[in-house]
Amino acid sequence: MLWQLPLLMLLSCRGNLAYAAGGKWELLMSSIGISAMHMQLLNDDRVVMYDRTDFGASNISLPNGKCRNNNNDLALKVDCTAHSVEYDVSTNSVRPLMVQTNVWCSSGSAMSDGSLVQTGGFNDGINVVRVFKPCITGKKSTCDWQEMGNGLIQSRWYATNHMLPDGRQIIIGGRQAFNYEFHPKTASTSNVFNLPFLQQTNDPGEENNLYPFVFLNVDGNLFIFANDRAILFDYTTSTVVKTYPQIPGGDPRNYPSTGSAVLLPLKNLQEKTIQAEVLVCGGTPRGSYLKAVGGEFLGALNTCGRITITDPNPQWTMETMPLARTMGDMVILPNGIILIINGAAVGAAGWEIGRNPVLSPVIYQPDNLPDSRFEVQNSNAIPRMYHRQQLY
C-alpha cells in the first residue's frame, strides 16, 4: 500500500460564492512508508509521524539492521520495519524512527522546549509516555523516540493532551478514564484527579466523549467540550467554574461521532478584557456509531456551533456548512482563516464504519458576515477518514 503525502496550498479567497473552488493540491511524495495516524510539526521544520505498531509490517525498513522485538505485539513479535518517520520539509524526504510500543489512538502535544510528548495508546502502549526531542544541529540522523513505561498512572486510550502555562501537560480522559493527570509529575501532582464531567458525558455503548476538545482560556482555565456540552474548568482546584449551554440539536461531536473544533484567533489582545471564541463543526447524529456497526450509515452533521466562551452569558450561534462532515479536521491558517478538511459524509469514526469520503476542503472566514463565511475548495482524490491527519 502507498501512503501518500499531499499538500494543500490555498490561493486567495475569491468572493462570497459557496462553491468558488479555490486552492491547489500538490503531491509531495507518493509514499512515506507508513500511514500518518498522528503527526506533529516540530520547531526545526520537521514533522514526526507515527502509526499503530500491531498491524503488521510497514513499507519502510528500520536502518542498520535494527528490529523491534516485542512479545506483546499482536501481529509481529520481531518487526524490522518502522512505524514512525521524520519528514524533512526542506528536503522533502523521510527518515525512519523507532517507536517500540503501540501508539494507536494515543494523544500528545508539544512542550515549551520543542520536544513532542506522546502518551498512552493501545495494548502495551496504554500507560507509556514517549518523548521525541528534535535533533541537535549537525546530528540530524541520531535523534529518536525515548519511551518511559508506566509513565501514566491511568491507562489512556483516546485521551487529549494540552500544554499549560507552566510548561507541563495535562492529559484528560480516555476510554473509561474519567479523570486527568499531568506530565511531568511533581510532588503535588503525582496522582490522578477525578473529572465527573467525563462520566456525565459518556453515552453507554457509544461513549461520544473521547478525544475531548480542550482549549486554554484567557483566564487560565480550560474549556473542555465533550459529547454535546462544555465546561470551564479550573484544573488547579478540580473545580467547574462555568457550565455552558448544550449545543443546539443535542447531537454528539466527539469520538466516535467525531467532529472538530478550534479556538478562533484572538483579536483584542491589548484590551482589558480579551474575547475568546470556540468553533465546533461536524459530527454525527446520536446513535450513528451503533447503527454503523450494524450496517446502517446515517448522514453526518452539516452544522457548526460558535460560542464566545468569555461572555458572562454565553450562547451558541449555529451555522450550516456547505458539506456535511464527520472525522473532519480544522486548521488555523496564518491569515486567520479556518481550513476544514478530510472526513466522511456518512457513518461514524472507527474501524471501517465511515462511508462516502468528503474530498473537498472548505475554508471558513470567521470575520465575514454569517452568510459568506464558507467556501468550498478544489477536491483531492485521496480519501482521508479514520485516523487521518493534517497540519500547517
Coordinates of C-alpha atoms in Angstrom, one line a residue, residues 215-225 229-233 241-245 262-266 273-280 305-317:
F215 CA -8.6 24.9 24.9
L216 CA -6.8 27.1 27.4
N217 CA -9.0 30.1 28.1
V218 CA -7.6 33.6 28.5
D219 CA -8.3 33.4 32.3
G220 CA -6.1 30.4 32.7
N221 CA -8.9 27.9 33.0
L222 CA -9.6 25.1 30.5
F223 CA -12.6 25.0 28.1
I224 CA -13.5 21.3 27.8
F225 CA -16.1 20.1 25.3
R229 CA -21.7 20.2 26.1
A230 CA -18.8 22.1 27.6
I231 CA -17.5 23.3 30.9
L232 CA -14.9 25.9 32.0
F233 CA -12.6 24.0 34.4
V241 CA -16.1 27.3 37.0
K242 CA -18.9 27.5 34.4
T243 CA -21.3 25.2 32.7
Y244 CA -22.1 26.2 29.1
P245 CA -25.4 25.6 27.4
V262 CA -10.7 25.3 17.1
L263 CA -10.2 28.3 19.3
L264 CA -10.6 31.1 16.9
P265 CA -7.7 33.6 16.6
L266 CA -7.7 36.1 19.5
T273 CA -11.0 42.1 28.6
I274 CA -9.9 39.6 25.9
Q275 CA -12.6 37.8 24.0
A276 CA -12.2 34.1 23.1
E277 CA -14.4 32.2 20.7
V278 CA -14.6 28.4 20.0
L279 CA -15.9 26.9 16.8
V280 CA -17.2 23.3 16.8
G305 CA -21.6 25.9 16.7
R306 CA -19.8 29.1 17.6
I307 CA -19.6 30.4 21.2
T308 CA -17.8 33.2 23.0
I309 CA -16.5 31.4 26.0
T310 CA -15.6 34.6 27.8
D311 CA -19.1 36.0 27.8
P312 CA -20.9 36.3 31.1
N313 CA -24.0 34.7 29.5
P314 CA -22.5 32.7 26.6
Q315 CA -24.8 31.2 23.9
W316 CA -24.2 29.1 20.9
T317 CA -24.7 30.5 17.4

